[in-house]
């Protein structure tokens, strides 16, 4: 193998080991916060619908 293919393989290996970059707002604790918030809002909407009937 020549140097070009070796460099390409090395670059691919490094990219694969780093993995996809997750955006700042997709960190686990933010996802937990969004989950609790959505459950809370969903429950509130259900309560409002029950009161109207």
Short mmCIF file of N, CA and C in Angstrom, two decimals, residues 3 9 11 32 46 51 53:
data_model
loop_
_atom_site.label_atom_id
_atom_site.label_comp_id
_atom_site.label_asym_id
_atom_site.label_seq_id
_atom_site.Cartn_x
_atom_site.Cartn_y
_atom_site.Cartn_z
N UNK A 3 1.53 5.48 0.48
CA UNK A 3 1.31 6.40 1.59
C UNK A 3 -0.07 7.05 1.55
N UNK A 9 -6.85 5.68 5.21
CA UNK A 9 -7.35 4.71 6.20
C UNK A 9 -7.20 5.29 7.61
N UNK A 11 -7.10 8.44 8.51
CA UNK A 11 -8.07 9.53 8.71
C UNK A 11 -9.46 8.97 8.99
N UNK A 32 -33.37 15.14 29.33
CA UNK A 32 -34.20 14.84 30.51
C UNK A 32 -35.10 16.01 30.84
N UNK A 46 -54.26 17.91 29.34
CA UNK A 46 -55.30 16.92 29.66
C UNK A 46 -56.20 17.45 30.78
N UNK A 51 -61.50 19.70 32.49
CA UNK A 51 -62.29 20.76 33.13
C UNK A 51 -63.35 21.32 32.18
N UNK A 53 -65.02 19.74 29.94
CA UNK A 53 -66.17 18.83 29.75
C UNK A 53 -66.99 18.76 30.96
#
